[in-house]
Short mmCIF file of C-alpha atoms in Angstrom, two decimals:
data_model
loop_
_atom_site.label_atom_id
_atom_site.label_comp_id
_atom_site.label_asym_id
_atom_site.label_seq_id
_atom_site.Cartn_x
_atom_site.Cartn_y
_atom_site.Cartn_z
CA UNK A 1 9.31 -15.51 4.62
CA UNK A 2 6.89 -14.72 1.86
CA UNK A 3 3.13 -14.62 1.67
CA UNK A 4 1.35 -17.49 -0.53
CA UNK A 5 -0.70 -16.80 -3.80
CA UNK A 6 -3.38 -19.85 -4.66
CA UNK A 7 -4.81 -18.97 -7.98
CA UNK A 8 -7.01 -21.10 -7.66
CA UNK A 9 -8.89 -21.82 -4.18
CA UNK A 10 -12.87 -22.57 -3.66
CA UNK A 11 -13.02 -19.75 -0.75
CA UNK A 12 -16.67 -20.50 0.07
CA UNK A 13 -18.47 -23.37 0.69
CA UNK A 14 -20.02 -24.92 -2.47
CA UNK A 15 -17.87 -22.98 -4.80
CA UNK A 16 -17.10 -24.85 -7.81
CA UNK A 17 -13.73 -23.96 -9.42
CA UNK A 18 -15.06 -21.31 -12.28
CA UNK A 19 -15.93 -19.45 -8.84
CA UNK A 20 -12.67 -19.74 -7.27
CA UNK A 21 -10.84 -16.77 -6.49
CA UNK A 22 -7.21 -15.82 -6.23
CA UNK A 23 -6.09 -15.85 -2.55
CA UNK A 24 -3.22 -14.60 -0.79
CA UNK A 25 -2.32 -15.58 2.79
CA UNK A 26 0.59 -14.64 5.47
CA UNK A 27 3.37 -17.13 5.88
CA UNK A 28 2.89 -19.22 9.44
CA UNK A 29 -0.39 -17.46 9.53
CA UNK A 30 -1.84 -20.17 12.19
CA UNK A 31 0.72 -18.85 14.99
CA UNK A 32 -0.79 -15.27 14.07
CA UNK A 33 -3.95 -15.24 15.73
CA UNK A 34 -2.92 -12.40 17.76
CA UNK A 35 -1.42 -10.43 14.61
CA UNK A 36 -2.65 -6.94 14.24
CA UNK A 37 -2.34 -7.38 10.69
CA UNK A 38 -4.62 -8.59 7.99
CA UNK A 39 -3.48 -12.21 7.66
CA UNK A 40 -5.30 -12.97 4.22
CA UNK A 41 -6.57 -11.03 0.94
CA UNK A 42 -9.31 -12.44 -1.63
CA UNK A 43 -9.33 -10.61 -5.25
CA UNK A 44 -13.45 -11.58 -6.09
CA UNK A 45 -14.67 -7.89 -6.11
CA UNK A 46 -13.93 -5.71 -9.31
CA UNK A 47 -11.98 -3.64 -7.44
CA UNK A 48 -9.63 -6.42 -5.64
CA UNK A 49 -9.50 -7.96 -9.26
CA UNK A 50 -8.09 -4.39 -10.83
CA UNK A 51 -5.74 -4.29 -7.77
CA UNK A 52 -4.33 -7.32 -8.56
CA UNK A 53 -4.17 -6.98 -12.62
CA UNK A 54 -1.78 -3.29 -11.44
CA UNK A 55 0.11 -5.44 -9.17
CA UNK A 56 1.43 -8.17 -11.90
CA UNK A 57 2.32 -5.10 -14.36
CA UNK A 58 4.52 -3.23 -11.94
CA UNK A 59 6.37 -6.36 -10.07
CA UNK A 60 8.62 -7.10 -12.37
CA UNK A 61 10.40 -3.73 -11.65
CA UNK A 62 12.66 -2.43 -9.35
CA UNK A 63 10.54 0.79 -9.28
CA UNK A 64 9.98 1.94 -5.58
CA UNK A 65 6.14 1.24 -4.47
CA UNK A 66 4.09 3.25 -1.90
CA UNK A 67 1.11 1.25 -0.79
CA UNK A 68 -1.51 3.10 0.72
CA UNK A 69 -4.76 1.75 2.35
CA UNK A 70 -6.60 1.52 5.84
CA UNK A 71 -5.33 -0.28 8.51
CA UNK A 72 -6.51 -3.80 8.70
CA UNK A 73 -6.73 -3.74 4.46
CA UNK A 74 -3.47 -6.13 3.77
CA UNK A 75 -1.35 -3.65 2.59
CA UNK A 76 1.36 -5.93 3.77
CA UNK A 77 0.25 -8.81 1.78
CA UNK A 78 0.31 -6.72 -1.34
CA UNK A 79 4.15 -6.18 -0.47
CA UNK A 80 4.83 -9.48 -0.29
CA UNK A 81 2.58 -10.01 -3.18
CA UNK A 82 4.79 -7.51 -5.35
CA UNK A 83 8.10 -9.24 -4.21
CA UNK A 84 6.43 -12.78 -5.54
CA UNK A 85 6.26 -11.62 -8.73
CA UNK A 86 9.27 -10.14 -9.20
CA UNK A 87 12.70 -11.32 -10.01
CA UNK A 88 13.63 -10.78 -6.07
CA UNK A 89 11.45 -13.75 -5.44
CA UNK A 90 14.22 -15.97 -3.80
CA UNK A 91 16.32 -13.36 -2.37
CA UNK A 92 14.64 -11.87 1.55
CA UNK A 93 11.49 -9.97 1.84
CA UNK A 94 11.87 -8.16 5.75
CA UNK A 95 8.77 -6.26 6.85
CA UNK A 96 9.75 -2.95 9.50
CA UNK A 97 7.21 -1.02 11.14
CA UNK A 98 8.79 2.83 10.94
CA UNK A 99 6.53 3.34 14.00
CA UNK A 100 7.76 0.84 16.18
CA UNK A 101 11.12 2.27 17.04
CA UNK A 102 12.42 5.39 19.00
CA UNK A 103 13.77 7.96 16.99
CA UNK A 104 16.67 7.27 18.94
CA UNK A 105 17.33 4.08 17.95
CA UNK A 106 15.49 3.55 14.35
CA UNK A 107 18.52 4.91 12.68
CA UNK A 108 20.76 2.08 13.92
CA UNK A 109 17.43 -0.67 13.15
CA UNK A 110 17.32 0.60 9.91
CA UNK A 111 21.27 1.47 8.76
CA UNK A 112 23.38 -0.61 11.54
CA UNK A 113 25.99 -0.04 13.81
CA UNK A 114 29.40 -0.02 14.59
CA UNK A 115 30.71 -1.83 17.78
CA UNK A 116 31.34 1.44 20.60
CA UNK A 117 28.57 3.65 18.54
CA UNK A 118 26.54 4.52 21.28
CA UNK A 119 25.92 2.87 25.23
CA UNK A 120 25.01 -0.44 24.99
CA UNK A 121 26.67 -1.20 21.27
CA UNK A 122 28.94 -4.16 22.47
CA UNK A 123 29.28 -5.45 18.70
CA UNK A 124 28.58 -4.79 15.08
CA UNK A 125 24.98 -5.01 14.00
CA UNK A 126 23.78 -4.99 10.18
CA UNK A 127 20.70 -2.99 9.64
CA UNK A 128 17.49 -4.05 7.70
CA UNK A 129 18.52 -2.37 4.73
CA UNK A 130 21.44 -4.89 4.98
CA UNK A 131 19.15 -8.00 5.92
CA UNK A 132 17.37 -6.97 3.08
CA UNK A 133 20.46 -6.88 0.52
CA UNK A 134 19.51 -8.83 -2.91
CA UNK A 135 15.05 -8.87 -1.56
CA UNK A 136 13.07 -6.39 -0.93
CA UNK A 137 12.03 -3.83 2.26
CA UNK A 138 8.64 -3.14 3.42
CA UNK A 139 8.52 -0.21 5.61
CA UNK A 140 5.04 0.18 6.85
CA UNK A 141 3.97 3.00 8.37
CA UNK A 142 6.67 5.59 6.74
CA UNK A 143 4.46 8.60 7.39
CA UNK A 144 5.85 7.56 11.11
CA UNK A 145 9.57 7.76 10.16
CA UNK A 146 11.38 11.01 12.15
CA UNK A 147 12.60 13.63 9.69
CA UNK A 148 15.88 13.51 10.41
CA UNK A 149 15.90 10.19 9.35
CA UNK A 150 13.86 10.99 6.49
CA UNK A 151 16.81 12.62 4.88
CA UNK A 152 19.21 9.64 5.56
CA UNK A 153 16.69 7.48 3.44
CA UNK A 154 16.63 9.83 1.29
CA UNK A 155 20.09 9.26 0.75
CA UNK A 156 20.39 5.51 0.94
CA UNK A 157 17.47 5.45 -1.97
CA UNK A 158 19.57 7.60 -4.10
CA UNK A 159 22.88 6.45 -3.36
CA UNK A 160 22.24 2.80 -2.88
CA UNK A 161 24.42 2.80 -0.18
CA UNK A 162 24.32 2.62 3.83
CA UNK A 163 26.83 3.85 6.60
CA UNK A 164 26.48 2.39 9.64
CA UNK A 165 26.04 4.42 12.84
CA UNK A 166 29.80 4.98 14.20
CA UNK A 167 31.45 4.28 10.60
CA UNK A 168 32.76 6.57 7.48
CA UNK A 169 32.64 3.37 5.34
CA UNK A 170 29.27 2.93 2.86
CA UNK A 171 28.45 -0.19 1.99
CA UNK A 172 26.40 -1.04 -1.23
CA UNK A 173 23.28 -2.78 -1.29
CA UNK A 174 20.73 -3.92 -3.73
CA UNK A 175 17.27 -3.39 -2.24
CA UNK A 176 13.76 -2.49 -3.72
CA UNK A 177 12.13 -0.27 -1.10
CA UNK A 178 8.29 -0.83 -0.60
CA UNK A 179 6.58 1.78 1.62
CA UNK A 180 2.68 1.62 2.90
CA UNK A 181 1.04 4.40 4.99
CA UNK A 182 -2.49 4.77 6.26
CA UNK A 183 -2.62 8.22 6.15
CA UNK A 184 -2.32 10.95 3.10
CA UNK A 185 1.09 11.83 3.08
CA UNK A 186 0.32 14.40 0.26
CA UNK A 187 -1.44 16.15 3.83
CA UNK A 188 1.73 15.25 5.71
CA UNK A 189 4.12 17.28 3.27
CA UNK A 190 1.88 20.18 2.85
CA UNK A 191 2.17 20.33 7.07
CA UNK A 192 6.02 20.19 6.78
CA UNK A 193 6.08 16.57 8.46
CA UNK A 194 7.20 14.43 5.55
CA UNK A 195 9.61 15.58 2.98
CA UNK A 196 8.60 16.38 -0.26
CA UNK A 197 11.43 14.81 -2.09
CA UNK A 198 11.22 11.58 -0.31
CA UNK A 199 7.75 11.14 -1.13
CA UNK A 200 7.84 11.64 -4.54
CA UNK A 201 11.32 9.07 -4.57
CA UNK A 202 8.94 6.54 -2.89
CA UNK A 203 5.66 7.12 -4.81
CA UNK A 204 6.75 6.11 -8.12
CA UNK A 205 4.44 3.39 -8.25
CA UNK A 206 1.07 3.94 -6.48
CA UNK A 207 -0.66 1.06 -5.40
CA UNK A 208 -3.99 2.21 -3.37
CA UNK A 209 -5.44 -0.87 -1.18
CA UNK A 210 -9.19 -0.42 -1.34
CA UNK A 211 -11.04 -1.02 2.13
CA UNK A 212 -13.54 -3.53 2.51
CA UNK A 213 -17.35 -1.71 2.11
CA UNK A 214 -15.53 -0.42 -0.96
CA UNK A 215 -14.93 -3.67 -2.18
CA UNK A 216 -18.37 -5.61 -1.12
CA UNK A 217 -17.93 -8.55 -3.36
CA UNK A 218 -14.90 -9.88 -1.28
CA UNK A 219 -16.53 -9.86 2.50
CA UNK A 220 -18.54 -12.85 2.03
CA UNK A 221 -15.70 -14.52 0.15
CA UNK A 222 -13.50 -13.94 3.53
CA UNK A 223 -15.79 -14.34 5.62
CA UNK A 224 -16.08 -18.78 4.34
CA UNK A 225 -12.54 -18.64 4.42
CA UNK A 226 -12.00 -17.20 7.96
CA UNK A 227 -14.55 -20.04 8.65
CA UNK A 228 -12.94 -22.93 6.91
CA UNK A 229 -9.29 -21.74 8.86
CA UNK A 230 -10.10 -21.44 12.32
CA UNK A 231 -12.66 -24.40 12.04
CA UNK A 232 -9.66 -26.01 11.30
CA UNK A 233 -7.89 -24.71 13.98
CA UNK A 234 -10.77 -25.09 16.46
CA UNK A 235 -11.11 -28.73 15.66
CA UNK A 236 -14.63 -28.25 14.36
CA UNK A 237 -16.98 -29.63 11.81
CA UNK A 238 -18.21 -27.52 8.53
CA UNK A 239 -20.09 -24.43 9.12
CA UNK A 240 -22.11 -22.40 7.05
CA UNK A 241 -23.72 -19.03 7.40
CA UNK A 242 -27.20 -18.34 7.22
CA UNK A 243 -28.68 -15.49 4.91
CA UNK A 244 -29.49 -12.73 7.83
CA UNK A 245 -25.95 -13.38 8.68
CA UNK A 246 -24.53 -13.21 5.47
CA UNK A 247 -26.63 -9.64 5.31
CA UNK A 248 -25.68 -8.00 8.48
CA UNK A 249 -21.97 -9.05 7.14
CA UNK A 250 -22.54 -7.17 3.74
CA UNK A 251 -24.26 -4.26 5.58
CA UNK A 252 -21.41 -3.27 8.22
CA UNK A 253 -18.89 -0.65 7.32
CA UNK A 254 -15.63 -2.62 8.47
CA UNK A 255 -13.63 0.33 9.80
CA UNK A 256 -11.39 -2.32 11.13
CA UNK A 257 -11.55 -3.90 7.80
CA UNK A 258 -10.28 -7.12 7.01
CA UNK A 259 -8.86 -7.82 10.31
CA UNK A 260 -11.87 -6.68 12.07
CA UNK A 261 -13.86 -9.36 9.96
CA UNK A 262 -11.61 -12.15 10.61
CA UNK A 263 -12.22 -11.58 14.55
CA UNK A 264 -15.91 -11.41 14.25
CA UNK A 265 -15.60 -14.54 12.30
CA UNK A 266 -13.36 -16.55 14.45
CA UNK A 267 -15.57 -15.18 17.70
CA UNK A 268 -18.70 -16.23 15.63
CA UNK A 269 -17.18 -20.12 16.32
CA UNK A 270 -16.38 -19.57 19.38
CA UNK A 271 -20.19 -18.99 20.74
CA UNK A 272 -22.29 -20.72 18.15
CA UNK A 273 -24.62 -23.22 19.27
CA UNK A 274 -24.72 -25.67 16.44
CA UNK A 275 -23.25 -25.66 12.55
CA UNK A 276 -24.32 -22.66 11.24
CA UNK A 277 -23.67 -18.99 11.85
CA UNK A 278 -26.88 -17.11 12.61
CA UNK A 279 -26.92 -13.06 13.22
CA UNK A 280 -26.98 -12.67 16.38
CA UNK A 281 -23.77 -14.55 16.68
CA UNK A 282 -21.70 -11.96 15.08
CA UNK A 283 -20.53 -9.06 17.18
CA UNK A 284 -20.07 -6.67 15.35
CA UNK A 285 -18.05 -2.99 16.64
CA UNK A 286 -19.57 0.42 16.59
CA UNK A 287 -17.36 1.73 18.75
CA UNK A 288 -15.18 3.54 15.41
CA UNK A 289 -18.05 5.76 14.24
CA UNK A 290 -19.14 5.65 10.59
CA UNK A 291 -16.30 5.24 8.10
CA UNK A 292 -14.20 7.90 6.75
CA UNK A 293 -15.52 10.09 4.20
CA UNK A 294 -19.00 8.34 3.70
CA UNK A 295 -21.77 10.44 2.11
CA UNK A 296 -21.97 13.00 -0.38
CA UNK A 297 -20.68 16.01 1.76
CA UNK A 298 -17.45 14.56 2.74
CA UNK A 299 -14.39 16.23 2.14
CA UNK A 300 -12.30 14.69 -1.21
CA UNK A 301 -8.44 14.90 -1.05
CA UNK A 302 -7.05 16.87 -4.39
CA UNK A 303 -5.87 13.46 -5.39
CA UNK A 304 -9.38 12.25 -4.50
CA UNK A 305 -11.06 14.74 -6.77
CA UNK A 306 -8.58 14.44 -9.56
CA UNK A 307 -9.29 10.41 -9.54
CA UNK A 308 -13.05 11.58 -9.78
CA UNK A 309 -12.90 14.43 -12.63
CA UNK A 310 -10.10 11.07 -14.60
CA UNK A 311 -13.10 8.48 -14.20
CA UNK A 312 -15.57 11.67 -16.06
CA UNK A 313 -13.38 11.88 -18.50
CA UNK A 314 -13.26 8.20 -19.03
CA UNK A 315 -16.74 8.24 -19.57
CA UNK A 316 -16.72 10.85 -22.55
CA UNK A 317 -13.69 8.67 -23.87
CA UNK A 318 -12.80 11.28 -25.98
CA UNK A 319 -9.79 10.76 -28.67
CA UNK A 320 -6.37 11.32 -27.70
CA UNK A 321 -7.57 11.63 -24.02
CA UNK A 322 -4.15 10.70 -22.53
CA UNK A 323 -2.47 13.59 -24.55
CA UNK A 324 -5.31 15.69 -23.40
CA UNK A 325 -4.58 14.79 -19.94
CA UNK A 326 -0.56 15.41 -20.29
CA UNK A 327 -1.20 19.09 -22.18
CA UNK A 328 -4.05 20.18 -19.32
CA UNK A 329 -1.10 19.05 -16.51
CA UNK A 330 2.04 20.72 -18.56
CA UNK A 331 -0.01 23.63 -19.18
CA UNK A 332 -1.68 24.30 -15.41
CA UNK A 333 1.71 23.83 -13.68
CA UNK A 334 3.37 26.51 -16.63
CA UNK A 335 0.56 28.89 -15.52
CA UNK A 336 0.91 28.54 -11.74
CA UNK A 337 4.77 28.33 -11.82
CA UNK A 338 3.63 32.43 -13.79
CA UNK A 339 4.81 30.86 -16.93
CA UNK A 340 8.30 30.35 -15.51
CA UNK A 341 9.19 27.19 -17.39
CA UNK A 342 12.29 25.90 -15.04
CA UNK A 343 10.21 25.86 -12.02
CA UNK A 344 7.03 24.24 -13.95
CA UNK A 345 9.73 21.31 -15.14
CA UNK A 346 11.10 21.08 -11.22
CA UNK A 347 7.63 21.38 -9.97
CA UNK A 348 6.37 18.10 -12.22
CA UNK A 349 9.70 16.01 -11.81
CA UNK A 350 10.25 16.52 -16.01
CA UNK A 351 13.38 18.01 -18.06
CA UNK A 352 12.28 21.42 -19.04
CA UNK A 353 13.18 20.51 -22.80
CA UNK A 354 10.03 17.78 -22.44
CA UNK A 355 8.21 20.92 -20.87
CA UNK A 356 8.78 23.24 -23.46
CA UNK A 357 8.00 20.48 -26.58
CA UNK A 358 4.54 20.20 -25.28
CA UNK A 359 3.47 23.76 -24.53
CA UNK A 360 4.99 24.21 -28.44
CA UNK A 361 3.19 21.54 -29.18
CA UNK A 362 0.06 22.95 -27.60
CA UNK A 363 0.51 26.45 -28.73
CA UNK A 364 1.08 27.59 -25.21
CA UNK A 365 5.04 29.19 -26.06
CA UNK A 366 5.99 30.21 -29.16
CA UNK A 367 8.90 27.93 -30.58
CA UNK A 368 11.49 30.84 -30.71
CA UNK A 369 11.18 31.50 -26.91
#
């Protein structure tokens, strides 16, 4: 089942419909209340809004996406967001948690198995990759996946094919592969726990979920509608919230993001004395510690301080930046491959003859080498 897009839904009370915001919401979400997952997005905030614009350019493809974002940030919802929008729309979307299996049985979950393939294998079983033929498959939590099943996916991405567990025979399939991780897998492959190759198969659209305190102007915007749905579901009256609420909610860091808020909310309900929602009524955790990487002394990823030294360069907006940006990358991995121009094409996923046209082009070879 696929998550629901209203473009146009008052999310707070007294919004007129210039303020509405674009909304997106799990299927069945009112049987969800214990889901550990975040059961709706807003796009108010810049940032949400930007996420959004990126996500209606690249669903239309059948590019692989890797979603990345903090637990609790709807990373899940942008999956099913992406399958929406694309052609897919009417064919399955099946969500798999890499993490929730054994590594003895996630090769079976995934690929299937033949009847006899191992104890317990009393008949046939299609795998998710199967369920999925014609849709999409979200795999959340890939960073979890084994490595020895790494390499099988590997495979079935490339080949567009499956063998079952117990069988010789590959079946095709036609399946766009959506990954989401909330951890740097970039950190993962330099460690030797996630393959390289398989990363950079997955990551060829990046879609980076930002977490709540980075996007501000959504909390109070989820915070009405958590209100308005379990209300609903409480059999209550309207609610509003009052302004020290409304600032203790804009102040908290939200490590468990947008799941975390949509518990304090629906608790909120649960012990407030009349129809509005005062501070002390929302109970909020400090049990998490201060967020990740908060303050100016905090450690940046590479990618991290790449994104930072792009946005400077934004700023100048110099001409030609992009072809700026392409020469400085061609030319760095030529110097740090010691001007060995096979391994600087292998090492940035390019032909070498696109490699050496652009350090001719920049002066950085000769064009009779």
């Amino acid at each position: 089942m696929n998550a629901t897009l209203r473009n146009e839904v008052p999310v707070a009370a007294g919004l007129d419909d210039a303020q509405a915001s674009p909304l997106i919401t799990l299927p069945d979400r009112r049987a969800l209340t214990t889901s550990i997952r975040a059961s709706a997005q807003i796009f108010a905030d810049a940032r949400s809004i930007a996420l959004l614009e990126r996500i209606r350019m690249i669903a239309p493809s059948d590019a692989n996406v890797l979603v990345i974002g903090e637990t609790g940030t709807g990373k899940e919802l942008v999956a099913r967001h992406v399958h929406n929008l694309s052609h897919r729309k009417n064919g399955p979307f099946i969500a798999v948690n890499c993490g929730a299996f054994s590594e003895t049985l996630v090769e079976s979950e995934l690929f299937g198995h033949e009847k006899g393939a191992f104890t317990g294998a009393f008949s046939s079983k299609p795998g998710w990759f199967e369920a999925a033929n014609g849709g999409t498959l979200f795999l959340d939590e890939i960073g979890d996946l084994p490595l020895s099943m790494q390499v099988k996916l590997l495979r079935v991405l490339q080949e567009r094919e499956v063998v079952r567990l117990g069988s010789r025979k590959s079946i095709p399939i036609d399946v766009r592969v959506i990954a989401a991780t909330n951890i740097h897998l970039q950190d993962s492959v330099a460690a030797g726990h996630f393959r390289e190759d398989l990363f950079y198969r997955l990551n060829v659209v990046h879609l980076a979920v930002p977490t709540l305190r980075e996007r501000p102007g959504d909390i109070l915007p989820l915070a009405h509608y958590f209100i308005d749905e379990y209300r609903g579901r409480l059999g209550y009256g309207a609610f509003s919230l009052d302004a020290r609420a409304e600032r203790k909610l804009l102040q908290h860091g939200w490590p468990g993001n947008i799941r975390e808020l949509e518990n304090v909310i629906h608790y909120a309900l649960l012990v407030c004395g009349g129809d509005t929602i005062g501070e002390a009524d929302l109970q909020l955790s400090s049990c998490f510690g201060a967020p990740k990487r908060v303050g100016a002394e905090a450690k940046l990823t590479p990618i991290e301080t790449l994104e930072e030294a792009l946005r400077n360069l934004y700023v100048e907006a110099e001409d030609n930046l992009f072809e700026q940006i392409e020469d400085t990358v061609m030319r760095v991995a030529f110097e740090f491959c010691y001007r060995n121009q096979i391994q600087a094409a292998k090492l940035l996923g390019i032909s070498r003859n696109v490699l050496r046209a652009r350090l001719i082009r920049s002066r950085q070879i000769s064009a009779q080498k």
